[in-house]
Coordinates of C-alpha atoms in Angstrom, one line a residue:
M274 CA 103.9 95.6 129.9
E275 CA 101.2 94.8 127.3
L276 CA 102.4 93.4 124.0
G277 CA 100.7 92.0 120.9
F278 CA 102.7 89.0 119.5
V279 CA 102.3 87.7 115.9
G280 CA 103.9 84.5 114.9
L281 CA 104.1 81.4 117.3
G282 CA 106.6 79.2 115.5
R283 CA 109.7 77.5 117.0
M284 CA 110.9 80.7 118.7
G285 CA 107.8 82.9 118.9
R286 CA 105.9 80.5 121.0
N287 CA 108.7 80.2 123.5
M288 CA 109.2 83.9 123.7
V289 CA 105.4 84.4 124.5
L290 CA 105.7 81.8 127.2
R291 CA 108.7 83.5 128.7
L292 CA 107.0 86.8 128.6
I293 CA 103.9 85.4 130.4
R294 CA 106.2 84.0 133.1
G295 CA 107.6 87.4 133.5
G296 CA 104.2 88.9 134.1
H297 CA 103.5 90.6 130.9
R298 CA 100.1 90.7 129.3
I299 CA 100.3 89.2 125.8
V300 CA 97.7 89.2 123.1
A301 CA 98.7 86.6 120.5
W302 CA 97.8 85.6 117.0
N303 CA 99.2 83.0 114.6
R304 CA 98.1 82.0 111.2
S305 CA 97.2 78.5 112.4
P306 CA 95.0 78.3 115.6
G307 CA 96.8 75.4 117.4
P308 CA 99.7 77.5 118.8
V309 CA 97.3 80.3 119.8
Q310 CA 95.3 77.8 121.9
E311 CA 98.5 76.6 123.5
V312 CA 99.7 80.0 124.6
A313 CA 96.2 81.0 125.7
A314 CA 96.1 78.0 128.0
A315 CA 99.4 79.4 129.5
G316 CA 97.8 82.8 130.1
A317 CA 97.9 84.8 126.8
T318 CA 94.9 86.5 125.4
A319 CA 93.9 84.9 122.0
A320 CA 93.2 87.0 119.0
A321 CA 91.1 85.8 116.1
D322 CA 93.1 87.8 113.5
L323 CA 95.3 90.9 113.2
A324 CA 92.5 93.4 113.5
D325 CA 91.2 91.6 116.7
L326 CA 94.7 91.7 118.1
V327 CA 95.0 95.5 117.6
R328 CA 91.5 96.0 119.1
R329 CA 92.5 94.1 122.2
L330 CA 95.5 96.3 122.9
A331 CA 95.4 99.8 124.7
P332 CA 97.1 102.6 122.8
P333 CA 99.9 103.3 122.3
R334 CA 100.1 99.7 121.2
T335 CA 103.2 97.6 120.7
V336 CA 103.1 94.6 118.3
W337 CA 106.0 92.2 118.1
V338 CA 106.2 90.3 114.8
M339 CA 108.0 87.0 114.8
V340 CA 107.4 85.5 111.3
P341 CA 109.8 84.3 108.5
A342 CA 111.7 86.9 106.6
G343 CA 110.4 87.9 103.1
D344 CA 106.8 87.8 102.0
A345 CA 105.5 86.8 105.4
T346 CA 107.1 89.8 107.2
E347 CA 106.2 92.2 104.4
G348 CA 102.6 91.1 104.4
T349 CA 102.3 91.3 108.2
V350 CA 103.8 94.7 108.6
S351 CA 101.8 96.0 105.7
A352 CA 98.6 94.7 107.2
L353 CA 99.5 96.2 110.6
T354 CA 100.3 99.5 109.1
G355 CA 96.6 99.8 108.0
L356 CA 95.4 98.9 111.5
L357 CA 97.6 100.8 113.9
A358 CA 97.5 104.4 114.9
P359 CA 100.2 107.1 115.3
E360 CA 102.6 106.4 118.2
D361 CA 102.0 102.6 117.9
L362 CA 105.1 100.6 117.6
V363 CA 105.9 97.5 115.4
V364 CA 108.9 95.3 116.4
D365 CA 110.3 92.8 113.9
G366 CA 112.1 90.1 115.7
G367 CA 112.6 87.8 112.6
N368 CA 115.7 87.5 110.4
A369 CA 114.8 90.3 107.9
R370 CA 117.4 91.8 105.8
H371 CA 118.7 95.1 107.3
T372 CA 117.8 97.1 104.2
D373 CA 114.2 95.9 104.4
S374 CA 114.0 97.0 108.0
T375 CA 115.4 100.4 107.2
R376 CA 112.8 100.8 104.4
R377 CA 110.0 99.6 106.7
A378 CA 111.0 102.0 109.4
R379 CA 110.9 104.9 107.0
A380 CA 107.4 103.9 105.6
L381 CA 106.0 103.5 109.1
R382 CA 107.5 106.8 110.3
E383 CA 105.6 108.6 107.4
R384 CA 102.4 107.3 109.0
G385 CA 103.4 108.4 112.5
L386 CA 104.3 104.9 113.6
L387 CA 107.4 103.7 115.4
F388 CA 109.6 100.6 114.3
A389 CA 112.3 98.6 115.9
D390 CA 114.2 95.7 114.5
A391 CA 115.2 93.1 117.1
G392 CA 117.9 90.6 115.9
T393 CA 117.1 87.5 118.1
S394 CA 119.4 84.7 118.9
G395 CA 118.9 81.7 121.2
G396 CA 117.0 79.2 119.1
I397 CA 114.7 76.7 120.7
W398 CA 116.6 77.0 123.9
G399 CA 115.6 80.6 124.6
L400 CA 112.6 79.7 126.8
E401 CA 114.9 78.5 129.6
N402 CA 118.1 80.3 128.8
G403 CA 117.0 83.6 127.5
Y404 CA 117.6 85.3 124.1
C405 CA 120.3 87.6 122.9
L406 CA 118.5 90.7 121.5
M407 CA 120.1 93.2 119.2
V408 CA 117.7 96.2 118.8
G409 CA 117.8 98.8 116.2
G410 CA 115.4 101.8 116.2
E411 CA 114.8 105.1 117.6
P412 CA 115.5 105.6 121.3
A413 CA 111.9 106.0 122.1
A414 CA 111.0 102.7 120.6
Y415 CA 113.8 101.0 122.5
R416 CA 112.7 102.4 125.8
R417 CA 109.2 101.3 125.3
I418 CA 110.1 97.6 124.8
E419 CA 112.9 97.6 127.4
P420 CA 110.7 95.9 130.0
A421 CA 110.0 93.0 127.6
L422 CA 113.7 92.8 126.6
R423 CA 114.7 92.4 130.3
T424 CA 112.3 89.4 130.6
L425 CA 113.3 87.8 127.3
A426 CA 117.1 88.2 127.7
P427 CA 119.6 86.9 130.3
P428 CA 121.6 89.6 132.2
E429 CA 123.4 91.9 129.7
G430 CA 121.9 89.9 126.9
F431 CA 120.1 92.9 125.2
A432 CA 121.2 96.2 123.9
H433 CA 120.2 99.2 121.7
V434 CA 122.8 99.0 118.9
G435 CA 121.8 101.8 116.6
P436 CA 119.1 103.2 114.3
P437 CA 116.5 101.2 112.4
G438 CA 118.2 98.4 110.5
A439 CA 121.2 98.1 112.9
G440 CA 119.7 95.2 114.9
H441 CA 119.2 93.1 111.8
F442 CA 122.6 94.0 110.5
L443 CA 124.2 92.7 113.7
K444 CA 122.1 89.5 113.6
M445 CA 123.1 89.0 110.0
V446 CA 126.9 89.3 110.9
H447 CA 126.2 87.1 113.9
N448 CA 124.8 84.3 111.7
G449 CA 127.7 84.7 109.3
I450 CA 130.2 84.1 112.2
E451 CA 128.0 81.1 113.2
Y452 CA 128.5 79.6 109.7
G453 CA 132.2 79.9 110.1
L454 CA 132.3 78.4 113.6
M455 CA 130.0 75.5 112.6
Q456 CA 132.1 74.7 109.6
A457 CA 135.3 74.6 111.6
Y458 CA 133.8 72.1 114.0
A459 CA 132.4 70.0 111.2
E460 CA 135.8 69.8 109.5
G461 CA 137.5 69.0 112.7
F462 CA 135.2 66.2 113.6
E463 CA 135.4 64.8 110.1
L464 CA 139.2 64.6 110.4
L465 CA 138.9 62.9 113.8
R466 CA 136.6 60.4 112.3
A467 CA 139.1 59.7 109.4
F468 CA 141.8 59.3 112.0
D469 CA 139.8 56.7 114.0
P470 CA 136.2 55.8 112.9
T471 CA 135.6 54.3 116.4
L472 CA 136.5 57.5 118.3
D473 CA 133.8 58.6 120.7
L474 CA 133.0 62.1 119.3
A475 CA 130.5 62.8 122.1
K476 CA 133.3 62.2 124.6
V477 CA 135.6 64.5 122.6
S478 CA 132.9 67.1 122.7
V479 CA 132.7 67.0 126.4
L480 CA 136.5 66.9 126.8
W481 CA 137.0 70.0 124.7
G482 CA 134.2 71.8 126.6
R483 CA 136.2 71.6 129.9
G484 CA 138.7 74.4 129.8
S485 CA 139.6 74.3 126.1
V486 CA 140.0 77.4 124.1
V487 CA 137.5 76.0 121.5
R488 CA 134.8 75.4 124.1
S489 CA 131.3 76.8 123.2
W490 CA 127.6 76.2 123.3
L491 CA 127.8 74.9 119.7
L492 CA 130.4 72.3 120.9
E493 CA 128.0 71.2 123.7
L494 CA 125.2 70.9 121.1
A495 CA 127.6 68.7 118.9
G496 CA 128.1 66.5 121.8
R497 CA 124.3 66.1 122.3
A498 CA 123.9 65.1 118.6
F499 CA 126.7 62.5 118.8
A500 CA 125.4 61.1 122.1
A501 CA 121.9 60.6 120.4
D502 CA 123.3 59.2 117.1
R503 CA 126.9 58.2 117.3
D504 CA 127.5 58.4 113.5
L505 CA 124.6 60.7 112.7
A506 CA 123.4 57.8 110.6
T507 CA 119.8 59.2 110.3
V508 CA 120.9 62.7 109.3
A509 CA 121.4 63.4 105.6
D510 CA 124.6 65.5 104.7
W511 CA 122.4 68.2 103.1
V512 CA 122.8 71.6 104.8
E513 CA 120.2 74.3 104.3
D514 CA 120.9 78.0 104.5
S515 CA 118.3 80.5 105.5
G516 CA 119.8 83.6 103.9
E517 CA 121.8 85.4 106.4
G518 CA 125.1 83.9 105.3
R519 CA 124.5 85.0 101.8
W520 CA 123.6 88.5 102.9
T521 CA 126.8 88.7 105.0
V522 CA 129.0 87.7 102.1
Q523 CA 127.2 90.2 99.8
E524 CA 127.8 92.9 102.4
G525 CA 131.4 92.0 102.4
V526 CA 131.7 92.3 98.6
D527 CA 129.8 95.6 98.6
R528 CA 132.0 97.1 101.3
A529 CA 135.3 95.5 100.1
V530 CA 135.7 93.7 103.4
P531 CA 137.4 90.3 102.9
L532 CA 135.3 87.5 104.5
P533 CA 137.2 84.3 103.4
V534 CA 136.1 82.1 106.3
I535 CA 132.4 83.0 106.2
T536 CA 132.4 82.8 102.4
A537 CA 134.0 79.4 102.4
A538 CA 131.5 78.1 105.0
L539 CA 128.6 79.3 102.9
L540 CA 130.0 77.7 99.7
C541 CA 130.5 74.4 101.8
R542 CA 126.8 74.4 102.5
F543 CA 126.2 74.6 98.8
R544 CA 128.6 71.7 98.2
S545 CA 126.8 69.6 100.8
R546 CA 123.9 69.4 98.5
Q547 CA 126.1 67.9 95.8
D548 CA 128.9 65.8 97.5
P549 CA 128.2 63.5 100.6
S550 CA 130.4 64.1 103.5
F551 CA 130.4 63.7 107.3
Q552 CA 131.0 67.5 107.6
G553 CA 127.5 67.9 106.1
K554 CA 126.0 65.6 108.7
V555 CA 127.6 67.6 111.5
L556 CA 126.4 70.9 110.2
A557 CA 122.9 69.7 109.6
A558 CA 122.7 68.1 113.1
L559 CA 124.0 71.4 114.7
R560 CA 121.2 73.4 112.9
R561 CA 118.6 70.9 114.3
E562 CA 120.1 71.1 117.8
F563 CA 120.2 74.9 118.3
G564 CA 117.3 76.0 116.2
G565 CA 115.0 73.1 115.7
H566 CA 115.6 73.2 112.0
A567 CA 114.4 70.2 110.0
V568 CA 117.0 67.9 108.7
H569 CA 116.9 65.7 105.6
E570 CA 116.9 62.1 106.6
E571 CA 118.9 59.4 104.8
P572 CA 118.8 58.7 101.9
R573 CA 119.7 62.1 100.6
P574 CA 117.0 63.9 98.6

């Protein structure tokens, strides 16, 4: 299928490359030109700006937006609204708050435009392994992007999960669970290190990944981090949070759903910015491994 793609960051660039490999025609634009030139060399059509991107697509157009949540998404969707025509579709694959997605869908519908929110998981590994895609939106919007979803995702790795906003709600909860899993691993590895500072944590990660009930991709990534830097000496124990954990906890409060593990995991990230710990190093290293997120380097900021 033909698809416009806006935003060629850590994930967006790899998604475009995977789509090109799958035979789709991609018209790409990014605020900085370097990534546009890179994907153009791989077969994408480069756009000079958003207006040029829209002109290069045949109606009804589909534009996938992969930019940071907040002002960047708001500005991009707003600009596209003024450029697109009825029956065109905007897909937000970033980590927007589900209430923002519901609002955007309503505003676009008033102008005859379609909207889908695609919660996207897979990090910087998605190019080779595929992305898990949780799509909210009207059925017609989902059907239109299904060919792209089949290329981007591994088998059974995509689904229509409900009306506009549902995709980003699922991704929010997904990331909240991720916080809890990462925190449990971080605490466990810190306890192992307290038991024996010479223990080979990379070896433990491999061991636990073979038949254990706690095996997971996150555990594999922990093993990679320990293999590269045994004591995580270059990683500061300062753990960022990108918003989804806060939103998950707030939804739990609003809906009177107890989320003790996710809440504690979020608070531990805040604590990491105050009190040094090996847990913080593990969490920061895991974020770098799966998402390419920058880490603070020692000494702490």
